[in-house]
Structure formats: C-alpha cells, structure tokens
C-alpha cells in the first residue's frame, strides 16, 4: 500500500476517448436499455480523488490465485477442459508498463456454464472449477494465469444469441479514474463478430484489441497452449512543463 | 517532451456481465474457498481513526427496478483528508485505512459499506472539496463503469462551495449526490438512491 509514482507521469490524465469505448446505450444489447444514463456525462477533469487509487501488496495473493485449474479443486483433481496459459502486459497509453496492479478474471467452465445460482444454462457444472482468479502485475507490468478454455454459451437477448468464448477482466491501474472492466476473446473465433456485446465496441480496431493471440512460443509442451492479452489503461501527461494540479 | 500524444489506445470497456459477482465478490456469489475474504469487504481495522459511519445506496434502473447484479466500489480519503495508495499529490494516509471498499448489490439493489467519514481533500483550485466518496458502479447492461460521488447532507456549508457540486449546471441535480443522514442506528447511516435513468437520474462524471 505504499505510494507509487512513475517518473514524469504525475500530470492530468488524457481525456478518455469515449468514442473508442461502447456508448452507454447499445440497443443490440438489450440490458443496456434501462441502465444507460440519458444525460450526458459531466466532464470535470480528474481531481485528487480520481488521480489517486488503491494499490495492493503481493501479500494479497495466495499461490493458487492465478491457477483456475486447481484453485477450486474439491478433491485434488483438476478442472476439465483445454488447458491454457493466459498472459500479457498491462500498459498505459504512453506504452509504459503498469507494475504492481491488481488484475482479476472470471469465466465460464469448459461447457460454457458459470458457477452462479442464477445461471440457467443446462451445461453441467465442473465440481473442480470455480471460475475466478487474480494476479498482481510484476515490475514490468506482466500478469499470467492458468485456466481452461471457457465454452461459448447462449444468453437471453435476441432469439438465439451466443457469447463467444471469453474471459472477463478487471484492472485497477494506479489512479481510480483508470479503473477498467473488459472481456478477452480468442483469436480465430468466428462468433466474436456475431456477438451484440462485442459489437457494442464501435471500431473494428477496438474489437481487435480485445482478442488474445495464440502464442505457440510460450505454450507448455504436452500441457497448455498460451494466449497473450495485453491491456492498455489510461495514461497521464508529464507535468514537466505544466502547472501543478493542486495548490497552485 | 512537451505534452506527448498518447501512443496506444485504451483497451475498450466491456460490460461486467450478469455474473460480475463471481469475479469480484466470489464468496458472496457462493464460490467459497478460493479467496479467504472478498477483496474490499472490510475497510476498517481497530486502528482506523475517524468517525464510524455506514454508507449505503440503492441502485434503480430506468424501469424502476433494483439492480440486483451490480458491484460498487468506493474510494475515499481518511479522516484527515489524505488518500492512501498511489500517484496522488494527497497520498499520505496511514496504513490503518486503505480507503477502498467493494460491495455487491443485494436482492433489493442495496449496497452498504462500513467505513469512516472522510476529511476534506484539496480541490484543483486549492480550496478544500467537501467531504465525499468516489463511487464506481458496474453491472450487466452497463457498458462502461459509471463514476459518481456521494456527499454528506450534514455538510451543507461545505457542499455549497464544493468544486464539483457547484459545477453541476442544473442546480436541482446536485441533490442527486447528497446522501441524507439517518441516526436511528448505532452509527450514522448515509443512504443514497442512485437512479441510472429517469426524472431523478444521478449525475455521472466523465473524469
Ligand atoms: Fe461472460
């Protein structure tokens, strides 16, 4: 929980490019209809309350937190499914690594079923798969975890909508205004391009940013395939030539 | 370098989906044994200084229905107006209070934090902002996390000059961020209705 200030990056955050993100209201994704604010967001620029944020020590993390194949095991057996290593680098918009930040992930099991009491899909639960994990990025901004490939699943939106295989991600950064939740997809999956939630992202290049790349170089032979998924958080200006943000 | 342009694009946001509780509050979601406790579930230690309070809210969608599948995070200063954590000019809070909490909304759309009342933090103009808590709300149907603030009704004087509240152009909408105080319990409870749409839509920020 010690303070951490990257050199030269204590200025204002770059404004969030809202046209790169999904708008609040995306009618193809029906749940957004009643949950998207109708007023325009009020732009104020970040104050000290948004430029600061929580940091978490590595002591938060238990050894199995980044191993979804084993972290819910009931009897020592491993989760069923295609074994994967997911890894990547958390960067900011200046292409600088974001070290020591908490990354959390959750997903359905190999059959496409979530371990949740409201889940209605008939695919079976895997008794040894919980579906959540976390990691803290290293000094170079890298995280990694082991899991099984989640299955695609149907969901009640249109008459026959299916989610492509995906993993949900939550990332902190070092300022609360960098807080981000997103989803990761798998290279080569044709269902990516048919999904209303993916389609809420306006730009094809933005969608490409959500697709993890198969990385044969980092596979574990006879064990797990590897996919790389880099995540970019908002960046900050240098204050070298700027007035101080506060107290000036 | 003078004001360099950002070289990369921020990763686009995606909704947390209907099962955000699995990822962020797994013990609440019934997935026991992966984490000892849900992160952010407890904000206080016996050493934390400051007045104990409860901050609660009810999340309501545009049809009047409660959001029962949301996660709310709060970020706040300590009793002396200092932030813990990183990259803040005001970062000096003691280790007894991280100032970050995370709670799920329940079957009635209500979330609740046991915390302390934050002190005033300097605003961009150098004057103190009224005591406040920053909120971040994610759920199914929310494509990008909603950012807002909670202010305290018993700080009327400070609220009247607050850097952010006074910049909300429609004066009537300022009230959407000010939580009334309820003294009927063991500690003061501040409860805010957060409307995602409608006549009483809460003010959300692009920070
Ligand atoms: Fe999902």
Coordinates of C-alpha atoms and ligand atoms in Angstrom, one line a residue:
Chain A
X1 CA 0.0 0.0 0.0
X2 CA 3.0 2.3 -0.4
X3 CA 2.7 5.2 -2.7
X4 CA 4.0 4.6 -6.2
X5 CA 4.6 7.4 -8.7
X6 CA 6.1 6.7 -12.1
X7 CA 8.7 9.3 -13.1
X8 CA 7.3 12.0 -15.3
X9 CA 3.7 10.9 -15.1
X10 CA 2.1 13.0 -12.4
X11 CA 0.1 15.3 -14.7
X12 CA -3.5 15.1 -15.8
X13 CA -5.0 12.0 -17.3
X14 CA -5.5 12.1 -21.0
X15 CA -9.2 12.5 -21.5
X16 CA -11.0 9.2 -22.0
X17 CA -11.8 8.7 -25.7
X18 CA -15.4 7.8 -25.3
X19 CA -15.8 7.2 -29.0
X20 CA -13.4 4.2 -28.6
X21 CA -15.5 2.7 -25.8
X22 CA -19.0 1.4 -26.2
X23 CA -21.6 4.1 -25.7
X24 CA -23.9 3.6 -22.7
X25 CA -26.9 2.7 -24.8
X26 CA -26.4 -0.1 -27.4
X27 CA -29.9 -1.4 -28.3
X28 CA -28.5 -4.6 -29.8
X29 CA -27.5 -5.4 -26.2
X30 CA -30.9 -5.1 -24.6
X31 CA -29.8 -4.9 -21.0
X32 CA -28.3 -1.5 -21.7
X33 CA -31.8 -0.1 -22.5
X34 CA -32.7 0.7 -18.9
X35 CA -29.2 1.0 -17.5
X36 CA -27.6 3.7 -19.7
X37 CA -27.8 7.2 -18.2
X38 CA -29.7 9.5 -20.6
X39 CA -28.0 12.7 -19.5
X40 CA -24.6 13.4 -21.0
X41 CA -21.7 12.6 -18.6
X42 CA -20.5 15.7 -16.8
X43 CA -16.9 16.4 -17.7
X44 CA -14.9 18.0 -14.9
X45 CA -11.4 16.6 -15.2
X46 CA -10.0 14.4 -12.5
X47 CA -9.3 15.8 -9.0
X48 CA -7.0 14.3 -6.4
X49 CA -9.9 11.9 -5.7
X50 CA -9.7 10.3 -9.1
X51 CA -5.9 10.7 -9.6
X52 CA -5.2 8.6 -6.6
X53 CA -6.2 5.0 -6.2
X54 CA -5.7 1.8 -4.1
X55 CA -2.7 -0.4 -4.5
X56 CA -2.5 -3.9 -3.3
X57 CA 0.5 -5.7 -2.0
X58 CA 1.7 -9.0 -3.4
X59 CA 0.7 -10.4 0.1
X60 CA -2.9 -10.3 -1.1
X61 CA -2.2 -13.1 -3.5
X62 CA -2.2 -16.8 -2.5
X63 CA -0.2 -19.3 -4.6
X64 CA -3.2 -20.8 -6.3
X65 CA -5.0 -17.5 -7.1
X66 CA -3.7 -17.5 -10.6
X67 CA -4.4 -21.2 -11.3
X68 CA -8.1 -21.7 -12.1
X69 CA -7.3 -25.3 -12.9
X70 CA -6.7 -26.0 -9.3
X71 CA -7.9 -23.1 -7.1
X72 CA -11.4 -24.6 -6.6
X73 CA -10.4 -28.3 -6.6
X74 CA -12.5 -30.3 -4.2
X75 CA -10.5 -33.5 -4.2
X76 CA -7.2 -32.7 -5.7
X77 CA -8.4 -33.3 -9.3
X78 CA -8.0 -30.6 -11.9
X79 CA -10.7 -28.7 -13.8
X80 CA -11.8 -30.3 -17.1
X81 CA -11.1 -28.6 -20.4
X82 CA -8.5 -27.4 -22.8
X83 CA -5.6 -26.2 -20.7
X84 CA -4.4 -22.6 -21.3
X85 CA -1.9 -20.1 -20.1
X86 CA -3.2 -16.6 -20.4
X87 CA -0.6 -13.8 -20.0
X88 CA 0.1 -10.3 -21.0
X89 CA 1.3 -6.9 -20.1
X90 CA -0.6 -4.1 -18.6
X91 CA 0.5 -0.8 -20.2
X92 CA -0.7 2.8 -20.2
X93 CA -1.4 4.9 -23.2
X94 CA 2.2 6.1 -23.2
X95 CA 3.2 2.5 -23.7
X96 CA 4.7 2.3 -20.2
X97 CA 4.3 -0.8 -18.1
X98 CA 1.9 -0.6 -15.2
X99 CA 3.6 -2.6 -12.4
X100 CA 2.1 -3.8 -9.1
X101 CA -1.5 -3.6 -10.2
X102 CA -4.3 -6.0 -9.4
X103 CA -5.8 -8.0 -12.3
X104 CA -8.9 -10.1 -11.7
X105 CA -10.5 -12.6 -14.1
X106 CA -13.6 -14.8 -14.2
X107 CA -15.2 -17.1 -16.7
X108 CA -17.5 -20.0 -17.5
X109 CA -16.3 -23.6 -17.4
X110 CA -15.4 -25.7 -20.4
X111 CA -19.1 -26.3 -21.1
X112 CA -20.0 -22.6 -21.0
X113 CA -21.6 -22.8 -17.6
X114 CA -21.0 -20.3 -14.8
X115 CA -21.0 -21.3 -11.1
X116 CA -23.8 -19.0 -10.2
X117 CA -27.3 -19.5 -8.7
X118 CA -29.0 -17.6 -11.4
X119 CA -27.3 -19.4 -14.2
X120 CA -29.9 -21.3 -16.2
X121 CA -27.8 -22.9 -19.0
X122 CA -28.1 -26.7 -19.0
X123 CA -24.4 -27.4 -19.5
X124 CA -23.1 -29.2 -16.4
X125 CA -21.0 -27.7 -13.6
X126 CA -17.5 -29.0 -13.1
X127 CA -17.1 -29.7 -9.4
X128 CA -13.4 -28.7 -9.6
X129 CA -13.9 -25.4 -11.4
X130 CA -14.9 -22.2 -9.6
X131 CA -14.2 -19.7 -12.3
X132 CA -12.3 -16.8 -10.7
X133 CA -8.7 -15.8 -10.1
X134 CA -6.4 -12.9 -9.7
X135 CA -2.8 -11.8 -10.1
X136 CA -0.7 -8.7 -9.4
X137 CA 1.5 -7.4 -12.3
X138 CA 5.2 -7.7 -11.9
X139 CA 7.8 -5.0 -12.2
X140 CA 7.4 -5.0 -16.0
X141 CA 3.6 -5.0 -15.9
X142 CA 3.2 -8.7 -16.7
X143 CA 0.5 -11.0 -15.3
X144 CA -0.2 -14.6 -16.1
X145 CA -2.6 -17.3 -15.1
X146 CA -3.5 -20.9 -15.9
X147 CA -7.0 -21.9 -16.7
X148 CA -9.2 -24.0 -19.1
X149 CA -10.8 -22.6 -22.2
X150 CA -14.3 -21.4 -21.4
X151 CA -17.1 -22.7 -23.6
X152 CA -19.4 -20.5 -25.7
X153 CA -22.8 -20.1 -24.1
X154 CA -26.3 -19.0 -25.1
X155 CA -27.9 -16.0 -23.4
X156 CA -31.4 -14.4 -23.4
X157 CA -31.0 -11.3 -25.6
X158 CA -32.2 -12.0 -29.1
X159 CA -33.9 -15.2 -30.0
X160 CA -30.6 -17.2 -30.4
X161 CA -27.7 -15.2 -29.2
X162 CA -24.5 -16.9 -28.1
X163 CA -21.5 -15.4 -26.4
X164 CA -18.1 -16.3 -28.0
X165 CA -15.7 -17.9 -25.6
X166 CA -14.4 -15.1 -23.4
X167 CA -12.8 -14.2 -20.1
X168 CA -13.9 -11.2 -18.0
X169 CA -11.1 -8.9 -16.8
X170 CA -11.0 -6.2 -14.1
X171 CA -7.9 -4.0 -13.8
X172 CA -7.1 -1.2 -11.4
X173 CA -4.1 0.8 -12.5
X174 CA -2.8 3.4 -10.1
X175 CA -5.5 6.1 -10.3
X176 CA -9.1 5.3 -9.6
X177 CA -10.1 7.0 -12.9
X178 CA -8.1 4.2 -14.7
X179 CA -10.5 1.6 -13.4
X180 CA -11.5 -0.8 -16.2
X181 CA -13.6 -3.9 -16.8
X182 CA -13.4 -5.6 -20.1
X183 CA -13.6 -9.0 -21.8
X184 CA -11.0 -11.1 -23.7
X185 CA -11.8 -13.2 -26.7
X186 CA -9.8 -15.9 -28.6
X187 CA -8.1 -15.3 -31.9
X188 CA -9.9 -17.0 -34.8
X189 CA -13.3 -17.4 -33.2
X190 CA -16.0 -16.6 -35.8
X191 CA -18.5 -15.9 -33.1
X192 CA -16.7 -12.8 -32.0
X193 CA -18.2 -11.0 -35.0
X194 CA -21.8 -12.1 -34.3
X195 CA -22.0 -11.0 -30.6
X196 CA -24.0 -7.9 -29.7
X197 CA -21.8 -7.3 -26.6
X198 CA -18.6 -7.4 -28.7
X199 CA -20.5 -5.3 -31.3
X200 CA -21.1 -2.5 -28.7
X201 CA -17.4 -1.5 -29.3
X202 CA -17.8 0.9 -32.2
X203 CA -14.5 0.4 -34.0
X204 CA -13.2 -2.8 -35.5
X205 CA -9.7 -1.9 -34.4
X206 CA -11.1 -1.6 -30.9
X207 CA -12.5 -5.1 -31.1
X208 CA -9.2 -6.4 -32.3
X209 CA -7.7 -5.0 -29.1
X210 CA -9.9 -7.4 -27.2
X211 CA -8.7 -10.5 -29.0
X212 CA -5.9 -12.6 -27.4
X213 CA -3.3 -14.0 -29.8
X214 CA -2.3 -17.6 -29.8
X215 CA 1.4 -17.7 -28.7
X216 CA 2.9 -21.0 -29.7
X217 CA 6.3 -19.9 -28.4
X218 CA 5.0 -19.8 -24.8
X219 CA 3.0 -23.0 -24.8
X220 CA 4.0 -25.6 -22.3
X221 CA 4.7 -28.8 -24.3
X222 CA 2.3 -31.6 -23.6
X223 CA 0.3 -29.4 -21.2
X224 CA -1.1 -26.0 -22.1
X225 CA -1.5 -23.6 -25.0
X226 CA -0.6 -19.9 -24.4
X227 CA -2.6 -16.8 -25.4
X228 CA -1.3 -13.3 -25.0
X229 CA -3.6 -10.5 -24.0
X230 CA -2.2 -7.0 -23.4
X231 CA -4.3 -4.4 -21.6
X232 CA -3.9 -0.6 -22.0
X233 CA -5.1 1.7 -19.3
X234 CA -5.4 5.5 -19.5
X235 CA -2.1 7.4 -19.4
X236 CA -1.1 10.7 -17.8
X237 CA 0.7 13.7 -19.1
X238 CA 4.1 14.7 -17.7
X239 CA 3.9 17.8 -15.5
X240 CA 7.4 18.8 -16.6
X241 CA 6.1 21.8 -18.4
X242 CA 2.8 22.1 -16.7
X243 CA 1.5 24.0 -13.7
X244 CA 0.9 21.9 -10.6
X245 CA -2.5 20.3 -10.5
X246 CA -3.3 21.3 -7.0
X247 CA -2.4 24.1 -4.7
X248 CA -1.1 26.5 -7.3
Chain B
X1 CA 8.7 16.0 -24.3
X2 CA 6.0 18.6 -24.3
X3 CA 2.5 17.1 -23.9
X4 CA 3.3 14.0 -26.0
X5 CA 0.3 12.4 -27.7
X6 CA -0.7 9.0 -26.2
X7 CA 0.8 6.3 -28.3
X8 CA -1.7 3.5 -27.5
X9 CA -5.4 3.3 -27.4
X10 CA -7.1 2.4 -24.1
X11 CA -8.5 -1.1 -24.1
X12 CA -12.2 -0.8 -24.8
X13 CA -14.5 -1.4 -21.9
X14 CA -17.0 -4.2 -21.9
X15 CA -19.9 -4.9 -19.5
X16 CA -19.1 -6.8 -16.3
X17 CA -22.0 -9.1 -17.4
X18 CA -24.6 -10.8 -15.2
X19 CA -22.0 -12.7 -13.1
X20 CA -19.7 -9.9 -12.1
X21 CA -20.2 -11.1 -8.5
X22 CA -18.3 -14.3 -9.5
X23 CA -15.2 -12.4 -10.3
X24 CA -15.2 -9.5 -7.8
X25 CA -17.1 -10.9 -4.8
X26 CA -16.8 -14.7 -5.2
X27 CA -17.6 -15.5 -1.5
X28 CA -20.8 -13.5 -1.8
X29 CA -21.6 -15.4 -5.0
X30 CA -21.2 -18.7 -3.2
X31 CA -17.8 -19.6 -4.5
X32 CA -16.1 -20.3 -1.2
X33 CA -12.5 -21.3 -0.6
X34 CA -10.8 -19.5 -3.5
X35 CA -10.1 -16.3 -1.5
X36 CA -10.2 -16.0 2.3
X37 CA -12.4 -13.0 2.0
X38 CA -13.9 -10.9 -0.8
X39 CA -11.5 -8.0 -1.6
X40 CA -12.6 -4.7 -0.1
X41 CA -15.3 -6.4 2.0
X42 CA -13.8 -4.8 5.2
X43 CA -12.5 -1.3 5.2
X44 CA -11.9 -0.8 8.9
X45 CA -9.4 -2.1 11.4
X46 CA -9.4 -1.3 15.1
X47 CA -6.6 1.2 14.5
X48 CA -8.5 3.2 11.9
X49 CA -9.0 6.7 13.1
X50 CA -12.2 8.6 12.4
X51 CA -16.0 8.6 12.9
X52 CA -17.6 5.3 12.1
X53 CA -20.4 5.6 9.5
X54 CA -22.4 3.5 7.2
X55 CA -22.6 4.4 3.5
X56 CA -25.4 2.7 1.6
X57 CA -27.2 3.1 -1.6
X58 CA -30.0 1.7 -3.7
X59 CA -29.4 1.2 -7.4
X60 CA -32.5 1.7 -9.5
X61 CA -32.8 1.3 -13.3
X62 CA -34.9 3.3 -15.8
X63 CA -37.9 1.0 -15.3
X64 CA -37.8 1.5 -11.5
X65 CA -36.3 -2.0 -10.9
X66 CA -33.5 -2.5 -8.5
X67 CA -30.1 -3.6 -9.8
X68 CA -29.5 -6.9 -8.0
X69 CA -26.4 -7.9 -10.0
X70 CA -24.1 -4.9 -9.6
X71 CA -20.8 -4.3 -7.9
X72 CA -20.0 -0.9 -6.3
X73 CA -16.5 0.2 -5.3
X74 CA -15.8 3.3 -3.2
X75 CA -12.6 5.3 -2.9
X76 CA -12.2 7.8 -0.2
X77 CA -9.7 9.8 1.9
X78 CA -9.0 9.1 5.6
X79 CA -10.4 11.3 8.4
X80 CA -7.6 13.8 7.8
X81 CA -8.4 14.2 4.1
X82 CA -5.4 12.1 2.9
X83 CA -5.5 9.3 0.3
X84 CA -3.6 6.1 0.6
X85 CA -2.2 4.4 -2.4
X86 CA -0.5 5.7 -5.5
X87 CA 0.0 8.6 -7.8
X88 CA -1.7 11.2 -5.7
X89 CA -0.4 14.5 -4.5
X90 CA -2.5 13.9 -1.5
X91 CA -1.2 10.3 -0.9
X92 CA -0.1 10.1 2.7
X93 CA -2.8 8.2 4.6
X94 CA -1.7 5.8 7.2
X95 CA -1.7 2.1 6.7
X96 CA -4.7 1.6 9.0
X97 CA -7.0 2.7 6.3
X98 CA -6.8 1.9 2.6
X99 CA -9.9 3.9 1.8
X100 CA -11.1 1.4 -0.8
X101 CA -14.1 -0.8 -0.5
X102 CA -16.1 -3.1 -2.7
X103 CA -19.6 -4.5 -2.1
X104 CA -22.2 -6.3 -4.2
X105 CA -25.7 -5.1 -4.5
X106 CA -28.2 -7.4 -2.9
X107 CA -31.6 -8.7 -3.9
X108 CA -33.1 -5.3 -3.2
X109 CA -30.4 -3.4 -5.2
X110 CA -28.8 -2.2 -2.0
X111 CA -25.1 -2.0 -1.2
X112 CA -23.6 -1.0 2.1
X113 CA -20.1 -0.1 3.4
X114 CA -18.9 0.2 7.0
X115 CA -16.3 3.0 6.8
X116 CA -15.3 6.3 8.3
X117 CA -16.3 9.8 7.4
X118 CA -13.6 11.2 5.1
X119 CA -12.0 14.6 5.7
X120 CA -11.9 17.4 3.1
X121 CA -9.4 17.0 0.3
X122 CA -7.9 19.9 -1.7
X123 CA -9.6 20.6 -5.0
X124 CA -7.9 21.6 -8.2
X125 CA -8.4 25.3 -7.2
X126 CA -6.5 24.7 -3.9
X127 CA -9.6 25.1 -1.8
X128 CA -10.9 22.1 0.1
X129 CA -13.6 20.0 -1.5
X130 CA -16.5 19.0 0.7
X131 CA -16.1 15.5 2.2
X132 CA -17.1 12.9 -0.4
X133 CA -16.6 9.4 -1.5
X134 CA -16.0 8.4 -5.2
X135 CA -18.2 5.6 -6.5
X136 CA -17.7 3.2 -9.4
X137 CA -20.6 1.1 -10.5
X138 CA -20.5 -1.9 -12.8
X139 CA -23.2 -4.5 -13.8
X140 CA -24.9 -6.3 -16.6
X141 CA -26.1 -3.7 -19.1
X142 CA -23.5 -1.1 -18.1
X143 CA -21.1 -0.9 -21.0
X144 CA -18.5 1.2 -19.2
X145 CA -18.3 1.7 -15.4
X146 CA -20.3 4.6 -14.0
X147 CA -18.4 7.1 -12.0
X148 CA -20.2 9.4 -9.4
X149 CA -19.8 10.8 -5.9
X150 CA -21.5 10.6 -2.6
X151 CA -21.7 13.8 -0.5
X152 CA -23.0 14.1 3.1
X153 CA -26.2 16.1 3.8
X154 CA -24.8 17.2 7.2
X155 CA -22.0 19.1 5.4
X156 CA -24.4 21.7 3.8
X157 CA -21.9 24.6 4.1
X158 CA -19.0 22.7 2.6
X159 CA -21.3 21.2 -0.1
X160 CA -22.4 24.8 -1.0
X161 CA -18.9 25.7 -2.2
X162 CA -17.7 22.3 -3.3
X163 CA -15.6 22.3 -6.5
X164 CA -17.6 19.5 -8.2
X165 CA -21.1 20.2 -6.9
X166 CA -21.0 23.8 -7.8
X167 CA -20.0 22.8 -11.4
X168 CA -23.2 20.8 -12.0
X169 CA -25.1 23.2 -14.2
X170 CA -28.6 22.1 -13.2
X171 CA -28.8 23.1 -9.6
X172 CA -31.7 20.6 -8.9
X173 CA -29.5 17.7 -10.0
X174 CA -26.8 18.5 -7.3
X175 CA -29.1 16.9 -4.8
X176 CA -28.8 13.5 -6.5
X177 CA -25.3 13.2 -5.0
X178 CA -26.1 14.2 -1.4
X179 CA -27.0 11.4 1.0
X180 CA -29.4 12.2 3.9
X181 CA -28.2 11.2 7.3
X182 CA -30.1 8.7 9.4
X183 CA -29.3 8.5 13.1
X184 CA -31.6 5.6 14.1
X185 CA -28.8 3.0 14.2
X186 CA -25.6 2.6 16.2
X187 CA -23.6 4.8 13.8
X188 CA -24.7 7.5 11.4
X189 CA -26.0 6.0 8.2
X190 CA -26.0 7.9 4.9
X191 CA -28.2 6.3 2.3
X192 CA -28.4 7.5 -1.3
X193 CA -30.8 6.4 -4.1
X194 CA -28.8 6.1 -7.3
X195 CA -31.0 6.3 -10.4
X196 CA -29.5 5.3 -13.7
X197 CA -32.3 7.0 -15.6
X198 CA -35.5 8.9 -15.1
X199 CA -36.6 12.2 -13.5
X200 CA -34.2 11.7 -10.7
X201 CA -31.2 10.5 -12.8
X202 CA -28.0 10.6 -10.8
X203 CA -25.2 12.9 -12.1
X204 CA -22.4 10.7 -13.5
X205 CA -19.0 12.0 -14.4
X206 CA -16.5 11.7 -17.3
X207 CA -13.4 12.1 -15.2
Ligands
LIG1 FE1 -19.5 -14.0 -19.5

